Tab-separated table of C-alpha atoms in Angstrom:
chain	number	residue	atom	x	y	z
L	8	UNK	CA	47.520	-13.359	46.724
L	9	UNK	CA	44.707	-14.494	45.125
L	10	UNK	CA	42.590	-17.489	47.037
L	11	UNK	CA	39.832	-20.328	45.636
L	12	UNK	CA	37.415	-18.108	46.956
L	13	UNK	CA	38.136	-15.606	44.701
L	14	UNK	CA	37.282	-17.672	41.507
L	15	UNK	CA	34.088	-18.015	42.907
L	16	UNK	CA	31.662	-16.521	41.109
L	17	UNK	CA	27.841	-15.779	42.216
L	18	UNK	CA	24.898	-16.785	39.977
L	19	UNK	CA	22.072	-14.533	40.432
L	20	UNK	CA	18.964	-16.276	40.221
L	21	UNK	CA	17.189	-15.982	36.363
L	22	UNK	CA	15.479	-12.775	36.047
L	23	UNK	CA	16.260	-11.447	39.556
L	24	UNK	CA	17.299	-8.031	38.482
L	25	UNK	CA	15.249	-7.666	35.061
L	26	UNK	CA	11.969	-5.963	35.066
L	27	UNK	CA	9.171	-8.033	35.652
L	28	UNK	CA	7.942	-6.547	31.775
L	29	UNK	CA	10.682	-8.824	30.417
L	30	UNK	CA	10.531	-11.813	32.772
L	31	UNK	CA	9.733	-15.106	31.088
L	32	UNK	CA	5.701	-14.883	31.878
L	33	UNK	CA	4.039	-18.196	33.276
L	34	UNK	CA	2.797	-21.028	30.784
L	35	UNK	CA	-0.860	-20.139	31.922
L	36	UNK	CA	0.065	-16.290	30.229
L	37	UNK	CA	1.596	-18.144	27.313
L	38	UNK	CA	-1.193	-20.229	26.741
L	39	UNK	CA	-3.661	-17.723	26.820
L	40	UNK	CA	-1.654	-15.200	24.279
L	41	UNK	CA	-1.539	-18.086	22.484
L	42	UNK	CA	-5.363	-18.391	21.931
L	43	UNK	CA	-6.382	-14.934	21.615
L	44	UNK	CA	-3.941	-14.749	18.854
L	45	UNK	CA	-5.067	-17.931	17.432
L	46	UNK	CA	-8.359	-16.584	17.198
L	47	UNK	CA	-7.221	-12.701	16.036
L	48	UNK	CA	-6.041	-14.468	13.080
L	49	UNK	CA	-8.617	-16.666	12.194
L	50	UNK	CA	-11.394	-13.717	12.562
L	51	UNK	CA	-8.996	-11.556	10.328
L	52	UNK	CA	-8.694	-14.950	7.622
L	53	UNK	CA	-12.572	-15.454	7.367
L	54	UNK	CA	-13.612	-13.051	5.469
L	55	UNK	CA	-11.029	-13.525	2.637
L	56	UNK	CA	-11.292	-17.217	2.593
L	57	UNK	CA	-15.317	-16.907	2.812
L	58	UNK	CA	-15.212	-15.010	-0.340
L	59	UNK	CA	-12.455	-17.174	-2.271
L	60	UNK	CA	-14.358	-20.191	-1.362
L	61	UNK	CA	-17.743	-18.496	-2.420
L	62	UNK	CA	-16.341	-17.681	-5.990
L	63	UNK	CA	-15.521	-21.248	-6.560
L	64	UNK	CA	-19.430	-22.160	-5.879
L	65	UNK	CA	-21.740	-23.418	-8.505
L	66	UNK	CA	-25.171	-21.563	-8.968
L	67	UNK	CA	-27.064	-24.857	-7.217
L	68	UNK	CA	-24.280	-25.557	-3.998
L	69	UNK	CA	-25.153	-25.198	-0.875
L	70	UNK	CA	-22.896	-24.406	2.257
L	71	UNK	CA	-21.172	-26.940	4.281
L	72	UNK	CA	-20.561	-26.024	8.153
L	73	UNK	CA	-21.334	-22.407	6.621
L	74	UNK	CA	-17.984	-22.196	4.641
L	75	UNK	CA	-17.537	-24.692	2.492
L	76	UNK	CA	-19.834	-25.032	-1.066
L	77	UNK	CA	-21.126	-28.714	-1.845
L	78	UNK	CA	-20.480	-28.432	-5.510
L	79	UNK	CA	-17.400	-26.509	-6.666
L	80	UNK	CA	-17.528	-24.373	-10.323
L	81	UNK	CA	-14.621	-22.172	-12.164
L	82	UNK	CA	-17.189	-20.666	-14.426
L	83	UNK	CA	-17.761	-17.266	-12.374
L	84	UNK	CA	-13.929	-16.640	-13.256
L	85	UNK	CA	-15.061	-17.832	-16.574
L	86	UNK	CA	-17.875	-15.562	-17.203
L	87	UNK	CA	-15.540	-12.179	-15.684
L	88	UNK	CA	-12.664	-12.805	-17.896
L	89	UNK	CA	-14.739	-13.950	-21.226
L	90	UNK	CA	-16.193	-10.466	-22.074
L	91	UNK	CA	-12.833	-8.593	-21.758
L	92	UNK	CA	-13.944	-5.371	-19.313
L	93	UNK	CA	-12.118	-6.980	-16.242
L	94	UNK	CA	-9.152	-7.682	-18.418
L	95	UNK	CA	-9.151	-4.493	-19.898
L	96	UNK	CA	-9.911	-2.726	-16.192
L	97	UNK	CA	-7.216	-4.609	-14.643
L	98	UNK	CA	-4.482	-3.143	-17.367
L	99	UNK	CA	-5.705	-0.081	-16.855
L	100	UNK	CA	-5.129	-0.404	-13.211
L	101	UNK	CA	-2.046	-1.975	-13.459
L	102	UNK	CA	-0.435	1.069	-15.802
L	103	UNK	CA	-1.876	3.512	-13.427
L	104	UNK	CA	-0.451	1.709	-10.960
L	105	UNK	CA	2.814	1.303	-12.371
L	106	UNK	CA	3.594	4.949	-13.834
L	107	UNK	CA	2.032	6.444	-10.861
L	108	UNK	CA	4.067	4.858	-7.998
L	109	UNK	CA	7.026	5.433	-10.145
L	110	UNK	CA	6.520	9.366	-10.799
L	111	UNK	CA	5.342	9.579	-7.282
L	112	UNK	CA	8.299	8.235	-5.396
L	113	UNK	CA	10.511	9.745	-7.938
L	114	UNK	CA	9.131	13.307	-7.202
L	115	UNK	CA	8.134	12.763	-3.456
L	116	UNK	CA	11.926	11.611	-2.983
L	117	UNK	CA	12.945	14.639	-5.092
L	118	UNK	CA	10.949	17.405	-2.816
L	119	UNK	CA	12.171	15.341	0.302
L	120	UNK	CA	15.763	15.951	-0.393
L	121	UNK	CA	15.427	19.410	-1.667
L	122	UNK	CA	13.159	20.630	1.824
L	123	UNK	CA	16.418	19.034	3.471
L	124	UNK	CA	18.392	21.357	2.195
L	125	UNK	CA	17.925	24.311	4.165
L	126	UNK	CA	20.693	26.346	3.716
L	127	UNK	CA	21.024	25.490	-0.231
L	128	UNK	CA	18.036	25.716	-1.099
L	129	UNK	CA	16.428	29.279	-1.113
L	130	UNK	CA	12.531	29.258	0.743
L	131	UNK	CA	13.044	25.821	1.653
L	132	UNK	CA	11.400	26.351	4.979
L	133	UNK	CA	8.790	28.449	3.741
L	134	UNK	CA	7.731	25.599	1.150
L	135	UNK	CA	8.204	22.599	3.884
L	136	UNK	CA	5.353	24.738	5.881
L	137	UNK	CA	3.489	24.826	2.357
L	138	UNK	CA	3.037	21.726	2.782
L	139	UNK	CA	2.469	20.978	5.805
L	140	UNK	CA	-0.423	23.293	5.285
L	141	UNK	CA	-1.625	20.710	2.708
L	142	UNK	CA	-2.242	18.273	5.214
L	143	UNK	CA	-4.491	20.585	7.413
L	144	UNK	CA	-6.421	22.259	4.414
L	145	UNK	CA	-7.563	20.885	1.014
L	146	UNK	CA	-9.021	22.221	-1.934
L	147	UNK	CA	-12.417	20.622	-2.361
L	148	UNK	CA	-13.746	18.455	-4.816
L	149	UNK	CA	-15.065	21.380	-6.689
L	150	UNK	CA	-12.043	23.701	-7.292
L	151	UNK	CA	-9.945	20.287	-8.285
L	152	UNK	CA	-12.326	18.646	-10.706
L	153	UNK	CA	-12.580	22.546	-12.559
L	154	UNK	CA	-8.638	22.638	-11.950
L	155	UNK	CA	-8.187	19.156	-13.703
L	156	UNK	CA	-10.977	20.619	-16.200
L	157	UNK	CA	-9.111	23.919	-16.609
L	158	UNK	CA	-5.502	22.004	-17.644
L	159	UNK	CA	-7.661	19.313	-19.712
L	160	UNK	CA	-7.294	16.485	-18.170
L	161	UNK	CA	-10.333	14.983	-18.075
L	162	UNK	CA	-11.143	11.674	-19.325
L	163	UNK	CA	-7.448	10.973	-19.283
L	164	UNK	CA	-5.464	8.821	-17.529
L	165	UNK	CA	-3.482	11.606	-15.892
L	166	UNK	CA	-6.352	13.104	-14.052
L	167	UNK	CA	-5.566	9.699	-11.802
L	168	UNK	CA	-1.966	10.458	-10.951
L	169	UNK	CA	-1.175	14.623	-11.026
L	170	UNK	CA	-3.752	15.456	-8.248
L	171	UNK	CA	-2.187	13.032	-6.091
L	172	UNK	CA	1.286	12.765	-7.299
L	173	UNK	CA	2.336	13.596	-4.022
L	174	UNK	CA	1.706	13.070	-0.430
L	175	UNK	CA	2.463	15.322	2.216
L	176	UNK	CA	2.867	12.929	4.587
L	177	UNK	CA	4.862	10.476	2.273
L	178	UNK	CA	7.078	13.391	2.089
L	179	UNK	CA	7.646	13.796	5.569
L	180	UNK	CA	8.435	10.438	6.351
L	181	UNK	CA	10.921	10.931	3.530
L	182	UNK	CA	11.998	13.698	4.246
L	183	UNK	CA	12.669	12.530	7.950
L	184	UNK	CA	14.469	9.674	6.808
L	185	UNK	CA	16.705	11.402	4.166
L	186	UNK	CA	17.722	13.804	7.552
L	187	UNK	CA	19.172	11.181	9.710
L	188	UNK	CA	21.799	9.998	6.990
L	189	UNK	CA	25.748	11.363	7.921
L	190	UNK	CA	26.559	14.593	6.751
L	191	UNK	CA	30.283	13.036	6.275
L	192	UNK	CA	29.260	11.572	3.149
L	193	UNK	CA	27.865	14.297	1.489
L	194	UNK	CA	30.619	16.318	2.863
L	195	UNK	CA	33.205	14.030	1.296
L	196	UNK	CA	31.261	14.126	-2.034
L	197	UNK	CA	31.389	17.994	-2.345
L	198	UNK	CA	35.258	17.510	-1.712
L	199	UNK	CA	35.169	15.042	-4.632
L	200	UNK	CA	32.686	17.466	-6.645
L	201	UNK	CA	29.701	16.104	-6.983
L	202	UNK	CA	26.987	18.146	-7.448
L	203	UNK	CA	23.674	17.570	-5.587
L	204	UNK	CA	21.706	15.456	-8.349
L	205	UNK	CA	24.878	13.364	-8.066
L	206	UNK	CA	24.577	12.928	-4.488
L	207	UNK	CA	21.387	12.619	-4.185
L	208	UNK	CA	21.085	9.441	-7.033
L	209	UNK	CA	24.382	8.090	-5.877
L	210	UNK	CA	24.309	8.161	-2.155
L	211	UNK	CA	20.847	9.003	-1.180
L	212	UNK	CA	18.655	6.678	-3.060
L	213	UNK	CA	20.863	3.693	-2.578
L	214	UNK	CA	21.232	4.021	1.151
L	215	UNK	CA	16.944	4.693	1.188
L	216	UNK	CA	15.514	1.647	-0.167
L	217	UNK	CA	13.614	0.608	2.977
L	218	UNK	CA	11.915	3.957	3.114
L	219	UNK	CA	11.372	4.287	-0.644
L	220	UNK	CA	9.580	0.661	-0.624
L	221	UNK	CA	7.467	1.856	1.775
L	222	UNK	CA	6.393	4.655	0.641
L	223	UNK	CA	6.311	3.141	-3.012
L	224	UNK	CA	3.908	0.377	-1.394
L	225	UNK	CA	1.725	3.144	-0.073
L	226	UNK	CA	1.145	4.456	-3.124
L	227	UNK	CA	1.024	1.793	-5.219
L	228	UNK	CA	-2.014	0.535	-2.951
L	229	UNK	CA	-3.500	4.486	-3.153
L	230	UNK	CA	-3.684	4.731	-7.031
L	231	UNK	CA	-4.531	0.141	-7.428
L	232	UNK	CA	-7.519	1.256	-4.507
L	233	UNK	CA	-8.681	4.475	-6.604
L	234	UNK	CA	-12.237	5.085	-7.240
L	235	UNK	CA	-13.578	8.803	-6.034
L	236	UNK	CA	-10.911	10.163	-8.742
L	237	UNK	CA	-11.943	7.902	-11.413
L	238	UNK	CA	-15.448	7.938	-10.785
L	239	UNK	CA	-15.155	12.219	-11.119
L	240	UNK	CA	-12.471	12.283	-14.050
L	241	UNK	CA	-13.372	9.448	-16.282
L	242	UNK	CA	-16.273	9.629	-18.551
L	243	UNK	CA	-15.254	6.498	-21.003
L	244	UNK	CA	-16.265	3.190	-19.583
L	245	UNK	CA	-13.771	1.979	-21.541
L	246	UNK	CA	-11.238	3.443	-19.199
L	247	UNK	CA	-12.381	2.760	-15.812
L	248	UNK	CA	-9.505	0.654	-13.396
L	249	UNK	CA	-10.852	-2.399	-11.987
L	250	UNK	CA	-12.501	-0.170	-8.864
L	251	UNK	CA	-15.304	0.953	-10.604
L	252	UNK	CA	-15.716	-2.489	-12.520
L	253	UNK	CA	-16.040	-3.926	-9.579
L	254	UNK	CA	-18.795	-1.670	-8.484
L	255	UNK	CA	-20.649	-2.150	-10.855
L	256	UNK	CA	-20.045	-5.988	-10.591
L	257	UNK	CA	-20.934	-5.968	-6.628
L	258	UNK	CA	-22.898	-2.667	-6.290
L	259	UNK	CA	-24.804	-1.753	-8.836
L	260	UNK	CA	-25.216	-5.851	-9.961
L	261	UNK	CA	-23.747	-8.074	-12.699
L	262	UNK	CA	-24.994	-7.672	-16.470
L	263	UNK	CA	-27.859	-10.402	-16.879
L	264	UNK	CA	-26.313	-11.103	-20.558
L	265	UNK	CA	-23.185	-12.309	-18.116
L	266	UNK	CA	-25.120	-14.399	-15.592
L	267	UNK	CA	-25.764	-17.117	-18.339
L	268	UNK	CA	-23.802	-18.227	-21.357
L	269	UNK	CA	-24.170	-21.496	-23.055
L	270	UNK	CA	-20.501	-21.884	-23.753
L	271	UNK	CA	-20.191	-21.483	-20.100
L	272	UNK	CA	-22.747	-22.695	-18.155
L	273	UNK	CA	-25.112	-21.060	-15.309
L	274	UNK	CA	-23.090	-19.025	-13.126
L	275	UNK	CA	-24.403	-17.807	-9.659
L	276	UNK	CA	-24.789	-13.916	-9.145
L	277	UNK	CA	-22.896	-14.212	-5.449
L	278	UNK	CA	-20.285	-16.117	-7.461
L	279	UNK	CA	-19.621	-13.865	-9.713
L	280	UNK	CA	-19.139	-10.891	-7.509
L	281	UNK	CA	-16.534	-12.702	-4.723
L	282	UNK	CA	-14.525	-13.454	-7.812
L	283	UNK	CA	-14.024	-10.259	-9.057
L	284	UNK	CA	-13.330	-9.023	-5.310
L	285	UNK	CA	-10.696	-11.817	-5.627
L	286	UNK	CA	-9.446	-10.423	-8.606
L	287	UNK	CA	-9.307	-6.988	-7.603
L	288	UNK	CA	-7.543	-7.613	-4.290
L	289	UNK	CA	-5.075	-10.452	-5.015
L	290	UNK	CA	-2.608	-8.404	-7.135
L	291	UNK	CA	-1.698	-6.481	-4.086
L	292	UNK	CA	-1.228	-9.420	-1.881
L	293	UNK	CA	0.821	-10.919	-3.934
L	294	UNK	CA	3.278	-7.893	-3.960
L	295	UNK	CA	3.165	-6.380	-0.467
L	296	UNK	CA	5.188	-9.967	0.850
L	297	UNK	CA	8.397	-8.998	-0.946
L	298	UNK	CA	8.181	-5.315	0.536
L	299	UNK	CA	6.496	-6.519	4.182
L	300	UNK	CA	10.554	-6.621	5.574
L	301	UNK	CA	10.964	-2.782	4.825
L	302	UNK	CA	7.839	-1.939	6.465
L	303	UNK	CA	9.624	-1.720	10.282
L	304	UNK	CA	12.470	-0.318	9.536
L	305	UNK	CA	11.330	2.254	6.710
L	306	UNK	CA	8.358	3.223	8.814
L	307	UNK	CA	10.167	3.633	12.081
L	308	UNK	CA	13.359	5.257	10.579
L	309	UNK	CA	11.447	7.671	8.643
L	310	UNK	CA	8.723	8.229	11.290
L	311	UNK	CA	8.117	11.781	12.701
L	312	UNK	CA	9.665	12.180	16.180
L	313	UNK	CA	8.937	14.218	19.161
């Protein structure tokens, strides 16, 4: 017979059997996470917002509280875009960028599926170690600028994307991910009879969008950041990406015939540079938000384990 005492219940006291890792730390600890984070982030935001702020100065401001310009000018964006190299850099990047991701993923999630296939596909394991290979041992610069030479590529636009259409480790990831989805479903398919290119563009590349934004990311920022390959393979000024524009822009100085026009007005050297750093690193910003939420669970999913 059940009693009152019996509907008793006992409370333990918060956090009395939970780690002390995931007890609710003191407001002191709070406070001070807090402040070094506070001040992680604004180290990390100075150096972009020192150089945004810079190409907005005129040629005669000065700094205020070592940040800020006095006098405030839109002529060093002016003077970049006016004689039509960044313009004409930054479409050439953007192409590059575009058709290279795009043949990269395509072909990296390709050789993924196809090393998954062990028992299908004949060698399989001998060409996964192939490549693995490729990540301990390369080439040289040498043997792949005469290779690119040999197939004449150079002073082409594909010299920039076949020598790198691939990444080993992209592929691994991949290839890790594409492992870990159920057998059932490619079982069932076979019953239905699909073939392999039908499973694999039917049921594997619409369950492995986290992992193919992620590795899409990756090498979209590879081939927008390119500049040893285009520096070796492209003779044409006329076809350099924005990377080597802005080199010579930053590096190697601005063209005097640039520093000065009368339909523009006097433009600042230091100016002039910070704005085509801003223009060279913005496009990517603006993109990696709307792939950021893939990041954790592409990266993790597809990551190598032990």
């Amino acid at each position: 017979m059940a009693t009152a005492l019996d509907s008793i219940r006992v409370t333990p006291p918060s956090g009395a059997n939970r780690p002390a890792w995931l007890g609710k730390p003191p407001l002191a600890v709070r406070v001070l996470k807090g402040i070094v984070i506070a001040a992680i982030v604004l180290i990390m935001l100075y150096p972009f917002a020192y150089v945004i702020l810079s190409s907005f100065g005129a040629p005669t401001a000065q700094r205020q509280f070592g940040l800020f310009p006095s006098e405030w000018s839109t002529n060093a964006y002016k003077t970049i875009f006016a004689g039509g190299i960044v313009t004409r850099s930054l479409l050439v990047s953007a192409g590059v960028t575009l058709i290279g991701t795009v043949l990269s993923v395509g072909f990296t999630a390709m050789l993924a599926y196809g090393l998954t296939r062990t028992r299908q596909v004949p060698f399989a394991r001998a060409a996964l170690i192939m490549v693995l290979l490729t990540m301990l041992f390369s080439a040289g610069i040498i043997p792949n600028f005469l290779l690119v030479k040999t197939l004449g590529l150079v002073d082409t636009y594909a010299a920039l994307i076949f020598p790198v259409l691939i990444s080993a480790f992209n592929m691994i990831v991949m290839r890790n991910f594409f492992m870990q989805l159920p057998s059932e479903l490619f079982d069932a398919a076979r019953v239905d009879g699909a073939g392999e290119w039908r499973i694999f563009t039917s049921l594997v590349l619409p369950l492995s969008k986290a992992v193919l934004a992620v590795i899409g990311l990756f090498y979209a920022v590879g081939y927008w950041n390119a500049y040893f390959n285009p520096l070796i393979y492209l003779n044409d000024p006329a076809k350099w990406p924005i990377q080597l524009v802005l080199n010579q822009y930053v590096l190697q100085g601005s063209p005097m015939s640039q520093m000065e026009n009368p339909d523009i007005g006097a433009v600042a050297p230091q100016s002039v540079q910070m704005a085509i750093v801003v223009v060279a690193t913005l496009p990517i910003l603006i993109v990696y938000p709307f792939v950021q939420k893939y990041f954790t669970k592409g990266v993790l999913t597809g990551a190598i384990k032990g």
